[in-house]
Structures are given as C-alpha cells and as structure tokens.
Amino acid sequence: MPIIREEDKLWPDPTESHREERDRRMSNVVTTRLEVERLKLNQELLREKIPFFRELEPEVMAQVIPWITERKLKRNAIIFIEEDVGDEIYFILSGSVHIYSFDGVKRVILALLQEGDFFGEMALMKPGLVRSATAETMAPTRLLALRRPDFEALIEAHPRLALHMLNYTMERLRRANQQIYDLTFLNVRTRIIKRLLRMAAERGKPDPDGMGMVIDVKLTHQQLADMVGSVRETATKALLELQDEGLITIRNKMVVIPDPHRLEAKLEEAQ
C-alpha cells in the first residue's frame, strides 16, 4: 500500500465544518511549504517534469504548490484498487506505474505511465465515483498527490484548468476505444506490433549502437501479454517470430526496433 509520511496527513476529518477545515489547513501551510522547499517543488521543476503544469499561469501554480504532497513508493506497491472510492489525482515525478483491470480471467494492462504522466483524475470528476482500474508501481516511484477539495477549489477558481484536464482525458478515452477495437478485431501478433510501435513513438529513444529505436521501458513477456490481452505463451511466440524475422531484438529486457518503417509496413499488411 502507499507509504504516507506523517507530515503528509494534512487533511481534516470530513465531519468538520468548512471554517474548521480551512483553519486546520492554514495551520499546516507552514509545514507543507517547508516540505515543498525541501523537495524543491518550485514552478520550474513542476513544469520541467510534468507537462500538465506547463500551460498553467504562475498565479495558478502558486496556489497549487502548497497543497501538493509527496508519496514515495517501492516497486510493486498498490496505489489504489479497482472499486476504491477516489479522492486524489496523482502526478509521476519519477518512476513508473501501470494501470490494469481484470476481464474475469486475466489481467489487462490499460496504460503504462512514466515520469510526467498523471492518473486518477476520472474518480475526481464526481463525488462518490470509484476507481475504474488498479494502479501499481513498476519501479521505485515518487508521486505528487492533490486531494479532491483542493482540486475542486482550483477548478472553480480557474475554469480553464478543467478544459486543460478534459483534453488529456479525451485522448485517453480515444486510446481506450482503440484498444477495445484492437482486442476485438486484431490477432495477438498484430496487437503486439501495434503496441510496440506506439510505445516507440511515446517512449522511444535512438539506439546508441545505431540499431534504430529503443523502447526505453523494461518489459517482461507477461507484462506485454497483459498489455495486448493475451496469455504469456502466445505473446512469447509472437515475439520470437518478430525476432526471427529481424523486426525486433531484445536487449536488457528492452525492445529494440532496428527499422521502425519496416515494422510499420508489417502492421499495414496485417490490418
């Protein structure tokens, strides 16, 4: 479960009156600001690490920073579980997180998130909504968290922030719809090719050995199988075929695509 330090527990009991809640929060602002200073959580750092904050005005950022808290999590730590009631949005300062659900038989990874990404926003849209999936760390991870009351206050004071959030959320919805289509109409090999190309576009870096593009994420065969809604044995077979054809290589658990254009051509042929 998430590791929450005592200094992060700044949030009042929901039965307190609005005035008591505000007084209590104000009494803890000094502690929060000291924590922010210790973490060097200034506007420049947030804008550098997390794209979501880059379009926010300085005055909005000044209001956000005092209410951000940090979570330091180990690998394989559960952040929240599907059907939990959500009351926080999370931003990844470092590390990686995968979002997954169960289809009744196997786990399906819905998203693989890294530094700069955010998640958990859907459950904040309406009080009482539950998490639609489970979030778990894939590596030691530092998260920044913003609670619902402060998030709602920011939205009320700065409506443009809601539009900013909506743009990100709609893109994720589009990807979810595409994933449903892929699971329905494409075979496992084609789904793997498509997922690798997407990850290369999002997380790819030039191979220092001059061998094309490296997907800068360490993946097991099981994790890749979970991403495409398959079993590990089928995913392993497809990966071996792609390696035999020279379309990919595996190095230190990272996929290298020697010629992305050739892999794209294979995808076009299969669709």
PDB file of C-alpha atoms in Angstrom:
ATOM      1  CA  MET A   1       0.000   0.000   0.000  1.00  0.00           C
ATOM      2  CA  PRO A   2       1.191   3.606  -0.473  1.00  0.00           C
ATOM      3  CA  ILE A   3       3.711   4.905   2.052  1.00  0.00           C
ATOM      4  CA  ILE A   4       2.276   8.096   3.578  1.00  0.00           C
ATOM      5  CA  ARG A   5       4.503  10.090   5.880  1.00  0.00           C
ATOM      6  CA  GLU A   6       3.023  11.753   8.954  1.00  0.00           C
ATOM      7  CA  GLU A   7       3.731  15.205   7.558  1.00  0.00           C
ATOM      8  CA  ASP A   8       1.566  14.368   4.547  1.00  0.00           C
ATOM      9  CA  LYS A   9      -1.503  13.748   6.707  1.00  0.00           C
ATOM     10  CA  LEU A  10      -2.743  17.324   6.499  1.00  0.00           C
ATOM     11  CA  TRP A  11      -6.301  16.581   5.590  1.00  0.00           C
ATOM     12  CA  PRO A  12      -9.188  17.210   8.016  1.00  0.00           C
ATOM     13  CA  ASP A  13     -11.956  14.892   9.078  1.00  0.00           C
ATOM     14  CA  PRO A  14     -14.870  15.250   6.627  1.00  0.00           C
ATOM     15  CA  THR A  15     -17.267  15.937   9.538  1.00  0.00           C
ATOM     16  CA  GLU A  16     -15.587  19.263  10.378  1.00  0.00           C
ATOM     17  CA  SER A  17     -17.272  22.476   9.380  1.00  0.00           C
ATOM     18  CA  HIS A  18     -15.923  24.454   6.455  1.00  0.00           C
ATOM     19  CA  ARG A  19     -14.382  27.049   8.799  1.00  0.00           C
ATOM     20  CA  GLU A  20     -12.710  24.430  10.966  1.00  0.00           C
ATOM     21  CA  GLU A  21     -11.403  22.711   7.883  1.00  0.00           C
ATOM     22  CA  ARG A  22      -9.949  25.925   6.498  1.00  0.00           C
ATOM     23  CA  ASP A  23      -8.379  26.873   9.854  1.00  0.00           C
ATOM     24  CA  ARG A  24      -6.807  23.474  10.195  1.00  0.00           C
ATOM     25  CA  ARG A  25      -5.386  23.572   6.705  1.00  0.00           C
ATOM     26  CA  MET A  26      -3.998  27.050   7.193  1.00  0.00           C
ATOM     27  CA  SER A  27      -2.269  25.927  10.397  1.00  0.00           C
ATOM     28  CA  ASN A  28      -0.437  23.325   8.351  1.00  0.00           C
ATOM     29  CA  VAL A  29       0.569  25.534   5.449  1.00  0.00           C
ATOM     30  CA  VAL A  30       3.964  26.233   7.043  1.00  0.00           C
ATOM     31  CA  THR A  31       4.678  22.506   7.310  1.00  0.00           C
ATOM     32  CA  THR A  32       3.574  21.954   3.744  1.00  0.00           C
ATOM     33  CA  ARG A  33       5.680  24.809   2.438  1.00  0.00           C
ATOM     34  CA  LEU A  34       8.721  23.539   4.317  1.00  0.00           C
ATOM     35  CA  GLU A  35       8.151  20.137   2.728  1.00  0.00           C
ATOM     36  CA  VAL A  36       7.793  21.757  -0.674  1.00  0.00           C
ATOM     37  CA  GLU A  37      11.016  23.685  -0.135  1.00  0.00           C
ATOM     38  CA  ARG A  38      12.814  20.504   0.924  1.00  0.00           C
ATOM     39  CA  LEU A  39      11.632  18.795  -2.266  1.00  0.00           C
ATOM     40  CA  LYS A  40      12.476  21.908  -4.313  1.00  0.00           C
ATOM     41  CA  LEU A  41       8.985  21.734  -5.730  1.00  0.00           C
ATOM     42  CA  ASN A  42       9.053  25.085  -7.458  1.00  0.00           C
ATOM     43  CA  GLN A  43       7.231  26.057 -10.591  1.00  0.00           C
ATOM     44  CA  GLU A  44      10.226  25.435 -12.813  1.00  0.00           C
ATOM     45  CA  LEU A  45      10.641  21.868 -11.574  1.00  0.00           C
ATOM     46  CA  LEU A  46       6.956  21.058 -11.996  1.00  0.00           C
ATOM     47  CA  ARG A  47       6.901  22.498 -15.494  1.00  0.00           C
ATOM     48  CA  GLU A  48      10.057  20.612 -16.408  1.00  0.00           C
ATOM     49  CA  LYS A  49       8.955  17.232 -15.059  1.00  0.00           C
ATOM     50  CA  ILE A  50       5.182  17.273 -15.636  1.00  0.00           C
ATOM     51  CA  PRO A  51       3.763  18.604 -18.922  1.00  0.00           C
ATOM     52  CA  PHE A  52       0.304  19.091 -17.356  1.00  0.00           C
ATOM     53  CA  PHE A  53       1.608  22.101 -15.416  1.00  0.00           C
ATOM     54  CA  ARG A  54       3.335  23.817 -18.333  1.00  0.00           C
ATOM     55  CA  GLU A  55       0.235  25.634 -19.561  1.00  0.00           C
ATOM     56  CA  LEU A  56      -0.856  26.902 -16.142  1.00  0.00           C
ATOM     57  CA  GLU A  57      -0.400  30.545 -15.274  1.00  0.00           C
ATOM     58  CA  PRO A  58       2.104  31.405 -12.497  1.00  0.00           C
ATOM     59  CA  GLU A  59      -0.668  32.562 -10.162  1.00  0.00           C
ATOM     60  CA  VAL A  60      -2.450  29.216 -10.564  1.00  0.00           C
ATOM     61  CA  MET A  61       0.785  27.341  -9.923  1.00  0.00           C
ATOM     62  CA  ALA A  62       1.345  29.385  -6.784  1.00  0.00           C
ATOM     63  CA  GLN A  63      -1.994  28.157  -5.456  1.00  0.00           C
ATOM     64  CA  VAL A  64      -1.394  24.527  -6.452  1.00  0.00           C
ATOM     65  CA  ILE A  65       2.062  24.017  -4.954  1.00  0.00           C
ATOM     66  CA  PRO A  66       1.221  24.440  -1.224  1.00  0.00           C
ATOM     67  CA  TRP A  67      -1.340  21.622  -1.375  1.00  0.00           C
ATOM     68  CA  ILE A  68       0.758  19.064  -3.221  1.00  0.00           C
ATOM     69  CA  THR A  69       2.067  16.183  -1.124  1.00  0.00           C
ATOM     70  CA  GLU A  70       4.600  13.509  -1.963  1.00  0.00           C
ATOM     71  CA  ARG A  71       4.330   9.719  -1.892  1.00  0.00           C
ATOM     72  CA  LYS A  72       7.486   7.604  -2.069  1.00  0.00           C
ATOM     73  CA  LEU A  73       6.620   4.060  -3.095  1.00  0.00           C
ATOM     74  CA  LYS A  74       8.580   0.878  -3.569  1.00  0.00           C
ATOM     75  CA  ARG A  75       8.298  -1.399  -6.595  1.00  0.00           C
ATOM     76  CA  ASN A  76       5.008  -3.346  -6.828  1.00  0.00           C
ATOM     77  CA  ALA A  77       3.233  -1.014  -4.387  1.00  0.00           C
ATOM     78  CA  ILE A  78      -0.535  -0.743  -4.843  1.00  0.00           C
ATOM     79  CA  ILE A  79      -1.601   2.903  -5.131  1.00  0.00           C
ATOM     80  CA  PHE A  80      -5.303   2.188  -5.368  1.00  0.00           C
ATOM     81  CA  ILE A  81      -7.513  -0.768  -6.240  1.00  0.00           C
ATOM     82  CA  GLU A  82     -10.374  -1.031  -8.688  1.00  0.00           C
ATOM     83  CA  GLU A  83     -13.668  -0.081  -6.984  1.00  0.00           C
ATOM     84  CA  ASP A  84     -11.909   2.049  -4.341  1.00  0.00           C
ATOM     85  CA  VAL A  85     -13.513   5.454  -3.817  1.00  0.00           C
ATOM     86  CA  GLY A  86     -11.178   8.005  -5.378  1.00  0.00           C
ATOM     87  CA  ASP A  87     -10.193  11.263  -3.715  1.00  0.00           C
ATOM     88  CA  GLU A  88      -6.759  12.083  -5.182  1.00  0.00           C
ATOM     89  CA  ILE A  89      -5.132  12.763  -8.511  1.00  0.00           C
ATOM     90  CA  TYR A  90      -1.514  11.656  -8.905  1.00  0.00           C
ATOM     91  CA  PHE A  91       1.404  13.033 -10.929  1.00  0.00           C
ATOM     92  CA  ILE A  92       4.524  10.927 -11.526  1.00  0.00           C
ATOM     93  CA  LEU A  93       7.685  12.795 -10.571  1.00  0.00           C
ATOM     94  CA  SER A  94       9.880   9.732 -11.164  1.00  0.00           C
ATOM     95  CA  GLY A  95       9.437   6.002 -11.669  1.00  0.00           C
ATOM     96  CA  SER A  96       6.658   4.150 -13.494  1.00  0.00           C
ATOM     97  CA  VAL A  97       3.111   2.952 -12.887  1.00  0.00           C
ATOM     98  CA  HIS A  98       0.836   0.588 -14.743  1.00  0.00           C
ATOM     99  CA  ILE A  99      -2.948   0.799 -14.718  1.00  0.00           C
ATOM    100  CA  TYR A 100      -4.753  -2.504 -15.126  1.00  0.00           C
ATOM    101  CA  SER A 101      -8.055  -4.294 -14.761  1.00  0.00           C
ATOM    102  CA  PHE A 102      -9.286  -7.888 -14.815  1.00  0.00           C
ATOM    103  CA  ASP A 103     -11.604  -9.212 -17.504  1.00  0.00           C
ATOM    104  CA  GLY A 104     -12.690 -12.094 -15.290  1.00  0.00           C
ATOM    105  CA  VAL A 105      -9.881 -14.392 -16.406  1.00  0.00           C
ATOM    106  CA  LYS A 106      -6.681 -12.423 -16.866  1.00  0.00           C
ATOM    107  CA  ARG A 107      -5.174  -9.059 -16.161  1.00  0.00           C
ATOM    108  CA  VAL A 108      -5.284  -6.430 -18.903  1.00  0.00           C
ATOM    109  CA  ILE A 109      -2.852  -3.507 -18.689  1.00  0.00           C
ATOM    110  CA  LEU A 110      -4.692  -0.394 -19.809  1.00  0.00           C
ATOM    111  CA  ALA A 111      -1.846   2.097 -19.556  1.00  0.00           C
ATOM    112  CA  LEU A 112       1.866   2.229 -18.851  1.00  0.00           C
ATOM    113  CA  LEU A 113       2.765   5.577 -17.283  1.00  0.00           C
ATOM    114  CA  GLN A 114       6.116   7.170 -16.518  1.00  0.00           C
ATOM    115  CA  GLU A 115       7.651  10.435 -15.370  1.00  0.00           C
ATOM    116  CA  GLY A 116       5.455  13.371 -16.300  1.00  0.00           C
ATOM    117  CA  ASP A 117       2.192  11.429 -16.610  1.00  0.00           C
ATOM    118  CA  PHE A 118      -0.802  11.796 -14.313  1.00  0.00           C
ATOM    119  CA  PHE A 119      -3.640   9.452 -13.399  1.00  0.00           C
ATOM    120  CA  GLY A 120      -6.625   9.067 -11.093  1.00  0.00           C
ATOM    121  CA  GLU A 121      -8.440  12.115 -12.436  1.00  0.00           C
ATOM    122  CA  MET A 122     -11.600  10.290 -13.523  1.00  0.00           C
ATOM    123  CA  ALA A 123     -12.698   9.490  -9.955  1.00  0.00           C
ATOM    124  CA  LEU A 124     -12.405  13.182  -9.040  1.00  0.00           C
ATOM    125  CA  MET A 125     -14.989  14.330 -11.551  1.00  0.00           C
ATOM    126  CA  LYS A 126     -17.912  13.481  -9.293  1.00  0.00           C
ATOM    127  CA  PRO A 127     -18.047  12.687  -5.546  1.00  0.00           C
ATOM    128  CA  GLY A 128     -18.624   9.018  -4.828  1.00  0.00           C
ATOM    129  CA  LEU A 129     -17.184   7.702  -8.085  1.00  0.00           C
ATOM    130  CA  VAL A 130     -14.967   4.659  -7.690  1.00  0.00           C
ATOM    131  CA  ARG A 131     -11.708   3.782  -9.385  1.00  0.00           C
ATOM    132  CA  SER A 132     -12.247   2.031 -12.702  1.00  0.00           C
ATOM    133  CA  ALA A 133      -8.908   0.172 -12.530  1.00  0.00           C
ATOM    134  CA  THR A 134      -5.982  -0.680 -10.262  1.00  0.00           C
ATOM    135  CA  ALA A 135      -2.737   1.324 -10.161  1.00  0.00           C
ATOM    136  CA  GLU A 136       0.557  -0.309  -9.190  1.00  0.00           C
ATOM    137  CA  THR A 137       4.166   0.827  -9.342  1.00  0.00           C
ATOM    138  CA  MET A 138       6.599  -0.963 -11.672  1.00  0.00           C
ATOM    139  CA  ALA A 139       9.698   0.580 -10.073  1.00  0.00           C
ATOM    140  CA  PRO A 140      10.542   2.768  -7.070  1.00  0.00           C
ATOM    141  CA  THR A 141       8.336   5.770  -7.695  1.00  0.00           C
ATOM    142  CA  ARG A 142       7.791   9.306  -6.435  1.00  0.00           C
ATOM    143  CA  LEU A 143       4.261  10.601  -6.786  1.00  0.00           C
ATOM    144  CA  LEU A 144       2.794  14.028  -6.218  1.00  0.00           C
ATOM    145  CA  ALA A 145      -0.789  13.934  -4.952  1.00  0.00           C
ATOM    146  CA  LEU A 146      -3.553  16.535  -4.928  1.00  0.00           C
ATOM    147  CA  ARG A 147      -6.700  15.890  -2.894  1.00  0.00           C
ATOM    148  CA  ARG A 148     -10.255  16.409  -4.151  1.00  0.00           C
ATOM    149  CA  PRO A 149     -11.136  19.518  -2.069  1.00  0.00           C
ATOM    150  CA  ASP A 150      -8.112  21.430  -3.358  1.00  0.00           C
ATOM    151  CA  PHE A 151      -8.550  20.142  -6.899  1.00  0.00           C
ATOM    152  CA  GLU A 152     -12.189  21.289  -6.911  1.00  0.00           C
ATOM    153  CA  ALA A 153     -11.264  24.689  -5.494  1.00  0.00           C
ATOM    154  CA  LEU A 154      -8.731  25.151  -8.280  1.00  0.00           C
ATOM    155  CA  ILE A 155     -11.273  24.183 -10.920  1.00  0.00           C
ATOM    156  CA  GLU A 156     -13.785  26.679  -9.530  1.00  0.00           C
ATOM    157  CA  ALA A 157     -11.232  29.479  -9.419  1.00  0.00           C
ATOM    158  CA  HIS A 158      -9.676  28.657 -12.805  1.00  0.00           C
ATOM    159  CA  PRO A 159     -12.180  27.076 -15.241  1.00  0.00           C
ATOM    160  CA  ARG A 160      -9.511  26.815 -17.934  1.00  0.00           C
ATOM    161  CA  LEU A 161      -7.904  24.115 -15.821  1.00  0.00           C
ATOM    162  CA  ALA A 162     -10.978  21.924 -16.389  1.00  0.00           C
ATOM    163  CA  LEU A 163     -10.593  22.279 -20.157  1.00  0.00           C
ATOM    164  CA  HIS A 164      -6.900  21.512 -19.828  1.00  0.00           C
ATOM    165  CA  MET A 165      -7.741  18.318 -17.912  1.00  0.00           C
ATOM    166  CA  LEU A 166     -10.501  17.396 -20.367  1.00  0.00           C
ATOM    167  CA  ASN A 167      -8.105  17.461 -23.312  1.00  0.00           C
ATOM    168  CA  TYR A 168      -5.848  14.894 -21.620  1.00  0.00           C
ATOM    169  CA  THR A 169      -8.796  12.753 -20.550  1.00  0.00           C
ATOM    170  CA  MET A 170     -10.360  12.699 -24.018  1.00  0.00           C
ATOM    171  CA  GLU A 171      -7.070  11.496 -25.513  1.00  0.00           C
ATOM    172  CA  ARG A 172      -7.007   8.639 -23.028  1.00  0.00           C
ATOM    173  CA  LEU A 173     -10.610   7.776 -23.862  1.00  0.00           C
ATOM    174  CA  ARG A 174      -9.723   7.701 -27.562  1.00  0.00           C
ATOM    175  CA  ARG A 175      -6.884   5.289 -26.833  1.00  0.00           C
ATOM    176  CA  ALA A 176      -9.154   3.098 -24.708  1.00  0.00           C
ATOM    177  CA  ASN A 177     -11.652   2.867 -27.570  1.00  0.00           C
ATOM    178  CA  GLN A 178      -8.832   1.949 -29.946  1.00  0.00           C
ATOM    179  CA  GLN A 179      -7.662  -0.732 -27.540  1.00  0.00           C
ATOM    180  CA  ILE A 180     -11.162  -2.242 -27.471  1.00  0.00           C
ATOM    181  CA  TYR A 181     -11.165  -2.300 -31.267  1.00  0.00           C
ATOM    182  CA  ASP A 182      -7.739  -3.960 -31.366  1.00  0.00           C
ATOM    183  CA  LEU A 183      -8.751  -6.627 -28.849  1.00  0.00           C
ATOM    184  CA  THR A 184     -11.839  -7.399 -30.909  1.00  0.00           C
ATOM    185  CA  PHE A 185     -10.513  -7.444 -34.454  1.00  0.00           C
ATOM    186  CA  LEU A 186      -6.721  -7.936 -34.432  1.00  0.00           C
ATOM    187  CA  ASN A 187      -4.735 -11.092 -33.689  1.00  0.00           C
ATOM    188  CA  VAL A 188      -2.103 -11.189 -30.944  1.00  0.00           C
ATOM    189  CA  ARG A 189       0.886 -10.729 -33.264  1.00  0.00           C
ATOM    190  CA  THR A 190      -0.662  -7.645 -34.855  1.00  0.00           C
ATOM    191  CA  ARG A 191      -1.647  -6.228 -31.474  1.00  0.00           C
ATOM    192  CA  ILE A 192       1.928  -6.641 -30.250  1.00  0.00           C
ATOM    193  CA  ILE A 193       3.339  -4.906 -33.330  1.00  0.00           C
ATOM    194  CA  LYS A 194       0.894  -2.040 -32.899  1.00  0.00           C
ATOM    195  CA  ARG A 195       1.650  -1.677 -29.191  1.00  0.00           C
ATOM    196  CA  LEU A 196       5.418  -1.723 -29.780  1.00  0.00           C
ATOM    197  CA  LEU A 197       5.138   0.987 -32.429  1.00  0.00           C
ATOM    198  CA  ARG A 198       3.010   3.118 -30.118  1.00  0.00           C
ATOM    199  CA  MET A 199       5.457   2.699 -27.262  1.00  0.00           C
ATOM    200  CA  ALA A 200       8.330   3.564 -29.600  1.00  0.00           C
ATOM    201  CA  ALA A 201       6.538   6.787 -30.533  1.00  0.00           C
ATOM    202  CA  GLU A 202       5.888   7.654 -26.876  1.00  0.00           C
ATOM    203  CA  ARG A 203       8.948   6.243 -25.104  1.00  0.00           C
ATOM    204  CA  GLY A 204      11.419   5.522 -27.881  1.00  0.00           C
ATOM    205  CA  LYS A 205      14.990   6.793 -27.973  1.00  0.00           C
ATOM    206  CA  PRO A 206      17.641   6.473 -30.681  1.00  0.00           C
ATOM    207  CA  ASP A 207      19.678   3.324 -30.140  1.00  0.00           C
ATOM    208  CA  PRO A 208      23.218   4.337 -29.074  1.00  0.00           C
ATOM    209  CA  ASP A 209      24.509   1.370 -31.106  1.00  0.00           C
ATOM    210  CA  GLY A 210      22.883   2.783 -34.218  1.00  0.00           C
ATOM    211  CA  MET A 211      20.323  -0.018 -34.452  1.00  0.00           C
ATOM    212  CA  GLY A 212      17.172   2.055 -34.877  1.00  0.00           C
ATOM    213  CA  MET A 213      14.883   2.843 -31.917  1.00  0.00           C
ATOM    214  CA  VAL A 214      14.960   1.561 -28.327  1.00  0.00           C
ATOM    215  CA  ILE A 215      11.764   1.435 -26.264  1.00  0.00           C
ATOM    216  CA  ASP A 216      13.100   2.807 -23.001  1.00  0.00           C
ATOM    217  CA  VAL A 217      10.946   0.595 -20.766  1.00  0.00           C
ATOM    218  CA  LYS A 218      11.933  -2.769 -19.339  1.00  0.00           C
ATOM    219  CA  LEU A 219       9.146  -5.273 -20.013  1.00  0.00           C
ATOM    220  CA  THR A 220       8.614  -8.925 -19.259  1.00  0.00           C
ATOM    221  CA  HIS A 221       6.754 -11.183 -21.686  1.00  0.00           C
ATOM    222  CA  GLN A 222       3.934 -11.352 -19.140  1.00  0.00           C
ATOM    223  CA  GLN A 223       3.586  -7.576 -18.986  1.00  0.00           C
ATOM    224  CA  LEU A 224       3.483  -7.303 -22.750  1.00  0.00           C
ATOM    225  CA  ALA A 225       0.902 -10.097 -22.862  1.00  0.00           C
ATOM    226  CA  ASP A 226      -1.190  -8.184 -20.328  1.00  0.00           C
ATOM    227  CA  MET A 227      -0.986  -5.077 -22.500  1.00  0.00           C
ATOM    228  CA  VAL A 228      -2.453  -6.825 -25.533  1.00  0.00           C
ATOM    229  CA  GLY A 229      -4.963  -9.035 -23.716  1.00  0.00           C
ATOM    230  CA  SER A 230      -3.143 -12.305 -24.335  1.00  0.00           C
ATOM    231  CA  VAL A 231      -1.524 -15.123 -22.373  1.00  0.00           C
ATOM    232  CA  ARG A 232       2.225 -15.163 -21.890  1.00  0.00           C
ATOM    233  CA  GLU A 233       2.850 -18.227 -24.084  1.00  0.00           C
ATOM    234  CA  THR A 234       1.131 -16.662 -27.097  1.00  0.00           C
ATOM    235  CA  ALA A 235       2.914 -13.346 -26.615  1.00  0.00           C
ATOM    236  CA  THR A 236       6.284 -15.110 -26.306  1.00  0.00           C
ATOM    237  CA  LYS A 237       5.664 -16.999 -29.548  1.00  0.00           C
ATOM    238  CA  ALA A 238       4.822 -13.766 -31.379  1.00  0.00           C
ATOM    239  CA  LEU A 239       7.909 -12.014 -30.004  1.00  0.00           C
ATOM    240  CA  LEU A 240      10.158 -14.890 -31.101  1.00  0.00           C
ATOM    241  CA  GLU A 241       8.661 -14.720 -34.600  1.00  0.00           C
ATOM    242  CA  LEU A 242       9.344 -10.985 -34.788  1.00  0.00           C
ATOM    243  CA  GLN A 243      12.927 -11.553 -33.642  1.00  0.00           C
ATOM    244  CA  ASP A 244      13.456 -14.349 -36.167  1.00  0.00           C
ATOM    245  CA  GLU A 245      12.259 -12.005 -38.924  1.00  0.00           C
ATOM    246  CA  GLY A 246      14.681  -9.306 -37.772  1.00  0.00           C
ATOM    247  CA  LEU A 247      11.859  -6.886 -36.963  1.00  0.00           C
ATOM    248  CA  ILE A 248      12.868  -6.515 -33.310  1.00  0.00           C
ATOM    249  CA  THR A 249      15.646  -7.511 -30.927  1.00  0.00           C
ATOM    250  CA  ILE A 250      15.604  -7.772 -27.129  1.00  0.00           C
ATOM    251  CA  ARG A 251      18.382  -6.181 -25.095  1.00  0.00           C
ATOM    252  CA  ASN A 252      18.323  -5.995 -21.282  1.00  0.00           C
ATOM    253  CA  LYS A 253      14.548  -6.581 -21.314  1.00  0.00           C
ATOM    254  CA  MET A 254      14.097  -3.602 -23.628  1.00  0.00           C
ATOM    255  CA  VAL A 255      12.774  -3.934 -27.168  1.00  0.00           C
ATOM    256  CA  VAL A 256      14.913  -2.534 -29.997  1.00  0.00           C
ATOM    257  CA  ILE A 257      13.267  -1.825 -33.345  1.00  0.00           C
ATOM    258  CA  PRO A 258      16.073  -1.768 -35.953  1.00  0.00           C
ATOM    259  CA  ASP A 259      13.851  -0.357 -38.708  1.00  0.00           C
ATOM    260  CA  PRO A 260      10.562   1.197 -37.497  1.00  0.00           C
ATOM    261  CA  HIS A 261       9.402   1.787 -41.078  1.00  0.00           C
ATOM    262  CA  ARG A 262       9.684  -1.913 -41.831  1.00  0.00           C
ATOM    263  CA  LEU A 263       7.663  -2.776 -38.732  1.00  0.00           C
ATOM    264  CA  GLU A 264       5.037  -0.193 -39.724  1.00  0.00           C
ATOM    265  CA  ALA A 265       4.800  -1.847 -43.131  1.00  0.00           C
ATOM    266  CA  LYS A 266       4.141  -5.203 -41.441  1.00  0.00           C
ATOM    267  CA  LEU A 267       1.356  -3.593 -39.443  1.00  0.00           C
ATOM    268  CA  GLU A 268      -0.254  -2.152 -42.552  1.00  0.00           C
ATOM    269  CA  GLU A 269      -0.157  -5.556 -44.209  1.00  0.00           C
ATOM    270  CA  ALA A 270      -1.833  -7.227 -41.226  1.00  0.00           C
ATOM    271  CA  GLN A 271      -4.639  -4.725 -40.679  1.00  0.00           C
TER     272      GLN A 271
END
